Coordinates of C-alpha atoms and ligand atoms in Angstrom, one line a residue:
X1 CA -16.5 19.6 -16.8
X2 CA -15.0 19.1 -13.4
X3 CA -11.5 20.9 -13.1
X4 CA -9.2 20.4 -10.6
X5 CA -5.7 21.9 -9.5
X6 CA -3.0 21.5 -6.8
X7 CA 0.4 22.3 -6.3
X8 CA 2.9 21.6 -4.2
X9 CA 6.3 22.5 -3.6
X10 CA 10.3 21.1 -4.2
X11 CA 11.8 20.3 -0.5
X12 CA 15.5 19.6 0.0
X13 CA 16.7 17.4 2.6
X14 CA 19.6 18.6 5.0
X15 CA 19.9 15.1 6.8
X16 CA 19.2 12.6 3.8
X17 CA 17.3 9.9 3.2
X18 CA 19.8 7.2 0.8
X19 CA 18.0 3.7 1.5
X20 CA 14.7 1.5 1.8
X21 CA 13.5 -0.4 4.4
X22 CA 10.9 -1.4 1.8
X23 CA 11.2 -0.8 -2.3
X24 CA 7.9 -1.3 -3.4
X25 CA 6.1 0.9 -0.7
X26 CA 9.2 3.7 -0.4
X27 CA 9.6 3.2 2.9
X28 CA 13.0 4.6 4.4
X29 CA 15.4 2.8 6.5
X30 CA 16.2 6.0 8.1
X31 CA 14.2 9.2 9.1
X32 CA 15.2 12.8 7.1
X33 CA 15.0 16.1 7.8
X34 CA 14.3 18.9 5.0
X35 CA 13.1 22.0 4.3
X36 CA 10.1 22.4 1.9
X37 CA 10.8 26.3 -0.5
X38 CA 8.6 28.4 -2.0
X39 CA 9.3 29.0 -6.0
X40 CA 10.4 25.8 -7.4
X41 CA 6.5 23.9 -7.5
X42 CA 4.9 21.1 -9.7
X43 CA 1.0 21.8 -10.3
X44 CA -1.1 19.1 -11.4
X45 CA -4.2 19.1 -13.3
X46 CA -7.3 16.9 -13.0
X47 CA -10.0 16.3 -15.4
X48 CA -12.2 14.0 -17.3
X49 CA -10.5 11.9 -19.5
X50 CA -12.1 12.3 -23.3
X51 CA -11.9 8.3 -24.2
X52 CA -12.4 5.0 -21.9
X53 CA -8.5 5.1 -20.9
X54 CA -6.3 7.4 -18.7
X55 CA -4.5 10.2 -20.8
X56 CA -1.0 11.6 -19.4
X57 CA 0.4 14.7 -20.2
X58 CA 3.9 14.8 -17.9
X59 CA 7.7 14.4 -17.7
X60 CA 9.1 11.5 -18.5
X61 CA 7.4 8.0 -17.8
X62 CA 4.2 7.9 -15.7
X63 CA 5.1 4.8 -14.1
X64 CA 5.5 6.1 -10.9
X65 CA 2.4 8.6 -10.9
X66 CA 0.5 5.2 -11.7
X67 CA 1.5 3.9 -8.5
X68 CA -0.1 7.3 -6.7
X69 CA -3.5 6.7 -8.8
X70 CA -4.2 2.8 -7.9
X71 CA -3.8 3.9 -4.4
X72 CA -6.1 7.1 -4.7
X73 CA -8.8 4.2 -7.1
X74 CA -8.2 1.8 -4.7
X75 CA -9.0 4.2 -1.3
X76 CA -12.1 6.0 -3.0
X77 CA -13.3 2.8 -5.2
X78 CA -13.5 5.5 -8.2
X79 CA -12.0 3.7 -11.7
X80 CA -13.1 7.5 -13.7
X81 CA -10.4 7.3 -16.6
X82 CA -8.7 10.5 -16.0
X83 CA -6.8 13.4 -17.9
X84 CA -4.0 14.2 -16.1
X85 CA -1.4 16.7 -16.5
X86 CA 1.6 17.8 -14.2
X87 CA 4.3 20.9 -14.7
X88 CA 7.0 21.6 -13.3
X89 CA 8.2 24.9 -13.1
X90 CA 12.0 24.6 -12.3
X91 CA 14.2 21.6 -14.2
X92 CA 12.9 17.7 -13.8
X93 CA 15.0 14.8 -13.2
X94 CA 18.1 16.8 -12.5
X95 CA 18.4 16.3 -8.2
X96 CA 16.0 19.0 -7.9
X97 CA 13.4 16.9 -6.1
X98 CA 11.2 17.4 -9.0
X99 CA 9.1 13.6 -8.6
X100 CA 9.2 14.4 -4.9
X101 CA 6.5 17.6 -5.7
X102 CA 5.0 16.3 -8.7
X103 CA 4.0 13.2 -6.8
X104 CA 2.7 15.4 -3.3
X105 CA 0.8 18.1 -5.8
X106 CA -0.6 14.6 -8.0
X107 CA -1.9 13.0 -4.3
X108 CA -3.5 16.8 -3.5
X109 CA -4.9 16.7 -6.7
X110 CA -6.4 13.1 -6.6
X111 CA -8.0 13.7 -3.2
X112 CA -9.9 16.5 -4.5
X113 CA -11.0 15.0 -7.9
X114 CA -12.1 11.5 -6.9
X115 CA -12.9 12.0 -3.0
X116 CA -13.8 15.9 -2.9
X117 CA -11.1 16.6 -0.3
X118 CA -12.0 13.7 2.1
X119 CA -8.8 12.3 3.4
X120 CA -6.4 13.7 5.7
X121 CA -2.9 14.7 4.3
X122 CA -1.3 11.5 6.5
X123 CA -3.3 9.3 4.2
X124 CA -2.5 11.4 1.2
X125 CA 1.1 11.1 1.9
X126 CA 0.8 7.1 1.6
X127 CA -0.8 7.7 -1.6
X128 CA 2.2 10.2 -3.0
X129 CA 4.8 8.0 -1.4
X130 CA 4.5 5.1 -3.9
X131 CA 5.4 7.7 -6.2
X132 CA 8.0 8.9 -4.6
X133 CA 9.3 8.4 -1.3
X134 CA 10.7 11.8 -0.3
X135 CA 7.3 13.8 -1.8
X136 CA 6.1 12.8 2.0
X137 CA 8.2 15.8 3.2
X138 CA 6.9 17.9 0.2
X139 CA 3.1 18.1 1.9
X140 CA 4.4 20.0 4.5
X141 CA 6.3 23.8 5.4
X142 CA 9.0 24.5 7.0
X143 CA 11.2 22.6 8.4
X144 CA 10.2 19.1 8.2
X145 CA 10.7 15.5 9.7
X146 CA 10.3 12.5 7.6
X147 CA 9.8 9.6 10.5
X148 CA 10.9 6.3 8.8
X149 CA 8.8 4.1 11.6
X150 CA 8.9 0.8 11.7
X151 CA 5.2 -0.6 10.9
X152 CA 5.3 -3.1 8.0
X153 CA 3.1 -1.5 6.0
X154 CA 4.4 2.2 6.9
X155 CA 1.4 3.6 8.5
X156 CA 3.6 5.1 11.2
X157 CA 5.6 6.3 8.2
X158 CA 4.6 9.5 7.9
X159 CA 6.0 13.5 8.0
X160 CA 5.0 16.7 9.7
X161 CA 6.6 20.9 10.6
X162 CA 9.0 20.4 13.2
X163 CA 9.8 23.7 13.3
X164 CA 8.2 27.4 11.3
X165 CA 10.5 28.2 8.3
X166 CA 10.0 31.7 10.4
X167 CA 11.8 30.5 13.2
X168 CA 15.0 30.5 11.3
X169 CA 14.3 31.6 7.8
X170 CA 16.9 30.3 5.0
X171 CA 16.5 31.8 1.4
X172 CA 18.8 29.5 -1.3
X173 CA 20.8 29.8 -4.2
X174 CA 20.7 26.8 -6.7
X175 CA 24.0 26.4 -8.9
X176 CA 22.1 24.9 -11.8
X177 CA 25.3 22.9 -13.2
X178 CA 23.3 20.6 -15.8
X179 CA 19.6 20.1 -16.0
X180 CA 19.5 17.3 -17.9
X181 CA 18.2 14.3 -16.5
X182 CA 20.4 12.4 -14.4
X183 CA 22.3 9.0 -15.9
X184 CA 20.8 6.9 -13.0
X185 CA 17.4 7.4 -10.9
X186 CA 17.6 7.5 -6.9
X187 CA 15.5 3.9 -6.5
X188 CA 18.2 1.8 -8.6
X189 CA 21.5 3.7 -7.5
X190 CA 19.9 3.0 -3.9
X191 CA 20.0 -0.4 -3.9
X192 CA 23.4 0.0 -6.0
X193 CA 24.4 1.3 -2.9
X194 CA 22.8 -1.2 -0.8
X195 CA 24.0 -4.0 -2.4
X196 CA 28.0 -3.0 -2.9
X197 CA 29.0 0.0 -1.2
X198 CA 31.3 -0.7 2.5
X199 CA 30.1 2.6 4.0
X200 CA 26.2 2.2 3.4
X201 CA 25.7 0.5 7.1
X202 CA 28.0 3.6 8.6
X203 CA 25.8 5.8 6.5
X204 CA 22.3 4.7 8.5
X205 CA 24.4 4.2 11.9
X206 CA 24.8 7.8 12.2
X207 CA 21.4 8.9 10.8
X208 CA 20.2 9.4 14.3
X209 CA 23.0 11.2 15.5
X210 CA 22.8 13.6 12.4
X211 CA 19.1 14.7 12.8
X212 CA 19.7 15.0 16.6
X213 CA 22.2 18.0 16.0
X214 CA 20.3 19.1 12.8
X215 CA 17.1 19.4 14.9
X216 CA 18.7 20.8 18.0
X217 CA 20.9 23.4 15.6
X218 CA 17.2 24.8 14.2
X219 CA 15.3 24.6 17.6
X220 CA 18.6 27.2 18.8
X221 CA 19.0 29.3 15.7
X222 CA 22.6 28.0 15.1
X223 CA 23.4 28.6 11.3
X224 CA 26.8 27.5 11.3
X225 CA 26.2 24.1 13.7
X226 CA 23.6 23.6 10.7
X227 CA 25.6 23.8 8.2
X228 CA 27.9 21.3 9.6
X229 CA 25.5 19.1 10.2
X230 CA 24.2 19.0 6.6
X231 CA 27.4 19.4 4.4
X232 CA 28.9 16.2 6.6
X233 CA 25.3 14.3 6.1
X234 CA 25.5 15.4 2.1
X235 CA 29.0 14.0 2.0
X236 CA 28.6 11.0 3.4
X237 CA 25.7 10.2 1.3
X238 CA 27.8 11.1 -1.5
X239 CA 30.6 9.1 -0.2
X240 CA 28.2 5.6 0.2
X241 CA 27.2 6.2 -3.3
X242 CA 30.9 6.7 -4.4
X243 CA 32.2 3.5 -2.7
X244 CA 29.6 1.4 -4.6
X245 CA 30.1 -1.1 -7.4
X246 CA 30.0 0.8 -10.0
X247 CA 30.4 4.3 -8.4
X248 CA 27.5 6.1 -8.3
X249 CA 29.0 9.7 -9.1
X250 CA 26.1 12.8 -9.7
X251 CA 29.2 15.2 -9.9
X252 CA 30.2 17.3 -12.6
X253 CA 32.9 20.0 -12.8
X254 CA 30.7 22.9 -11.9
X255 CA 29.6 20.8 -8.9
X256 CA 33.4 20.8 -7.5
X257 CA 33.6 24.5 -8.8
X258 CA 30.5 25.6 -6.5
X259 CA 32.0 23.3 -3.6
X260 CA 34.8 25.4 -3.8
X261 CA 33.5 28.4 -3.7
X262 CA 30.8 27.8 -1.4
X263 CA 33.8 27.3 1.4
X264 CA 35.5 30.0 0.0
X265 CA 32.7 32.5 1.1
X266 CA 32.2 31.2 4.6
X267 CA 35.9 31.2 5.4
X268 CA 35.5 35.0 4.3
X269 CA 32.4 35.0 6.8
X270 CA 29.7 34.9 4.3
X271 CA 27.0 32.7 6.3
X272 CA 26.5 30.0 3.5
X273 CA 26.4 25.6 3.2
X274 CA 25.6 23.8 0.7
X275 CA 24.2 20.2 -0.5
X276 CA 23.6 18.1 -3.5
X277 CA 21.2 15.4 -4.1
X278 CA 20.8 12.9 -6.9
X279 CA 22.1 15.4 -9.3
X280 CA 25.2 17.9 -10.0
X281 CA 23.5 20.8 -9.0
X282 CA 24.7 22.4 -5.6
X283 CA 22.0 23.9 -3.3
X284 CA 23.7 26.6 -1.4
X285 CA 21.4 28.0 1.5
X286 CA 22.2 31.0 3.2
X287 CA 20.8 33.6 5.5
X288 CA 17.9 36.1 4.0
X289 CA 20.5 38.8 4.3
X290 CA 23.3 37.1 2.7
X291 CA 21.3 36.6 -0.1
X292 CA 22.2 39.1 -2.7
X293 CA 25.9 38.5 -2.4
X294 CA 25.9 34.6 -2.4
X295 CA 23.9 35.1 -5.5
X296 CA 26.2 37.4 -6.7
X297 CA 29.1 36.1 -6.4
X298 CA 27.8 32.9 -7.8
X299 CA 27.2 34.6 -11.1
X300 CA 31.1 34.5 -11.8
X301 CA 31.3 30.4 -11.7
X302 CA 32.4 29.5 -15.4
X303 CA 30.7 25.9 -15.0
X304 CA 27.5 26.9 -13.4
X305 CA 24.9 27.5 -16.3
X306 CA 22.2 29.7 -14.3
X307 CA 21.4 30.4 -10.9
X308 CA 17.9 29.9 -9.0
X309 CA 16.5 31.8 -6.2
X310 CA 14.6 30.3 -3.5
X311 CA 13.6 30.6 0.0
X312 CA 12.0 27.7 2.7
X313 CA 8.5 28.3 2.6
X314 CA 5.6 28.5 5.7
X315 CA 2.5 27.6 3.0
X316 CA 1.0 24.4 3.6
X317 CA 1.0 23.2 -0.3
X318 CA -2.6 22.0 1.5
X319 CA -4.2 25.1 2.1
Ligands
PMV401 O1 12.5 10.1 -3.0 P1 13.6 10.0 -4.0 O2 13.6 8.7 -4.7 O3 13.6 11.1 -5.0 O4 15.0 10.0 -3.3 C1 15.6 11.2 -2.7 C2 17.0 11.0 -2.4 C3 17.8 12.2 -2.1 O5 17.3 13.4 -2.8 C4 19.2 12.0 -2.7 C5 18.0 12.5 -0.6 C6 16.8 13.1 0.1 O6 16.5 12.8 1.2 O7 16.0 13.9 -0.5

């Protein structure tokens, strides 16, 4: 029986994506900028279904992973009902970017099962991006640029390595505060936003601005212009979804805890940011040699259930 398996890794976004241009295709209004790691990874499985209908064996609702199948059906004219199973190996639902890898490591998948590999990651990326809109930055390593574009249908939508996770390696320490799944998804609290919040249109003003510095603080190697860049981006995402009607808050206590200390560390000139995403936990990257003690130090936060280690990755999920 044919077999097959892909994975693909978590990214995190350091200028963030908080809007559609388009809510059925998950196309952004704005462009994004993240790094793609190495440990946290959702692996999907492939293989024949045993009955006439598909048979799912993943987190939560497949409604969206649906969405990344007609497309693959549709592209390769292949209706095969299909077994499918994805895993993720790190918390789902909880503002890790879990449906951002499941969906890239489901598109890998589906290209090799139905089309043997045929299709270039671009079109694979269209296919995971009904799924998930930020799994686009998930097909690629390093440092990576999410380019909103402006066709209608997004075909100039599409990501790529703007710069080696080599050329300024970043290892992270993830505060897991809850990893429950969060009270509202990313797609609805977006248009939340959208549709009530004052400071949503200064939000995607700025977006340009924000990856200018964020791309030209990686092309020189400047941590700490970096982590400006990404803790003011993170907080005025956080601050659009605070201002809407009702408040879309993702914090917790432990969130404000790790915030805290987080600041704390750089002021004592431990080279350290942090950011959050749809979720309470708090990302806090640092330099490879700063590693041990951030992760140290975080292991005396009274709110912060457990810690995770990771580091931004230079294997394609592709390869
Ligand atoms: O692609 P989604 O629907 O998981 O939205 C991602 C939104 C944020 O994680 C909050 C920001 C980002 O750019 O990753």
């Amino acid at each position: 029986m044919k077999k097959v398996e892909a994975s693909a890794p978590s990214n995190i976004a350091l200028v963030k994506y908080w809007g559609k241009r388009h809510t059925k295709l998950n196309l952004p209004l704005t462009s994004s900028f993240s790094v793609s790691l190495t440990n946290m990874r959702s692996h999907a499985t492939i293989t024949e279904a045993s009955g006439t209908e598909d048979e799912w064996d993943i987190h939560g609702n497949p409604s969206k992973a649906q969405k990344v199948l007609a497309c693959a059906r549709a592209a390769t004219q292949d209706e095969r009902p299909l077994k499918i199973s994805i895993v993720n190996d790190f918390p789902s639902g909880a503002g890790l970017a879990s449906s951002a890898s499941s969906m890239a490591a489901f598109a890998l998948a589906l290209n090799s099962y139905l089309a043997d590999d045929a299709f270039d990651l671009e079109t694979i990326s269209h296919w995971s991006r009904l799924g998930s809109g930020s799994s686009v930055r998930s097909l690629y390593p390093g440092y990576v640029l999410w380019d909103a574009g402006t066709d209608e249908e997004g075909k100039d939508c599409v990501a790529h390595t703007a710069f080696a996770a080599s050329h300024m390696p970043l290892s992270l320490v993830v505060c897991v505060v809850d990893d429950q799944p969060k009270p509202i998804g990313s797609t609805a609290a977006m248009e939340r936003s959208r549709d009530t919040s004052p400071l949503y249109d200064e939000f995607h003003a700025n977006n340009e601005q924000y990856l200018q510095e964020a791309l030209d603080a990686v092309k020189n190697k400047d941590f700490y212009k970096l982590a400006e860049i990404s803790e003011s981006n993170c907080q005025a995402m956080h601050a659009v979804m605070q201002a809407s009607q009702p408040p879309v808050n993702y914090f917790k206590t432990g969130t404000k805890q790790a915030i805290e200390h987080v600041q704390k560390m750089r002021q004592e000139g431990i080279p350290c940011f942090f950011t959050i995403d749809a979720g309470p936990n708090v990302k806090i990257f640092c330099t490879p040699e700063a590693k041990d003690e951030v992760h140290e130090r975080c292991k005396s936060l009274s709110d912060v259930k457990h810690l995770l280690l990771d580091q931004v990755s230079d294997d394609s999920p592709a390869s």
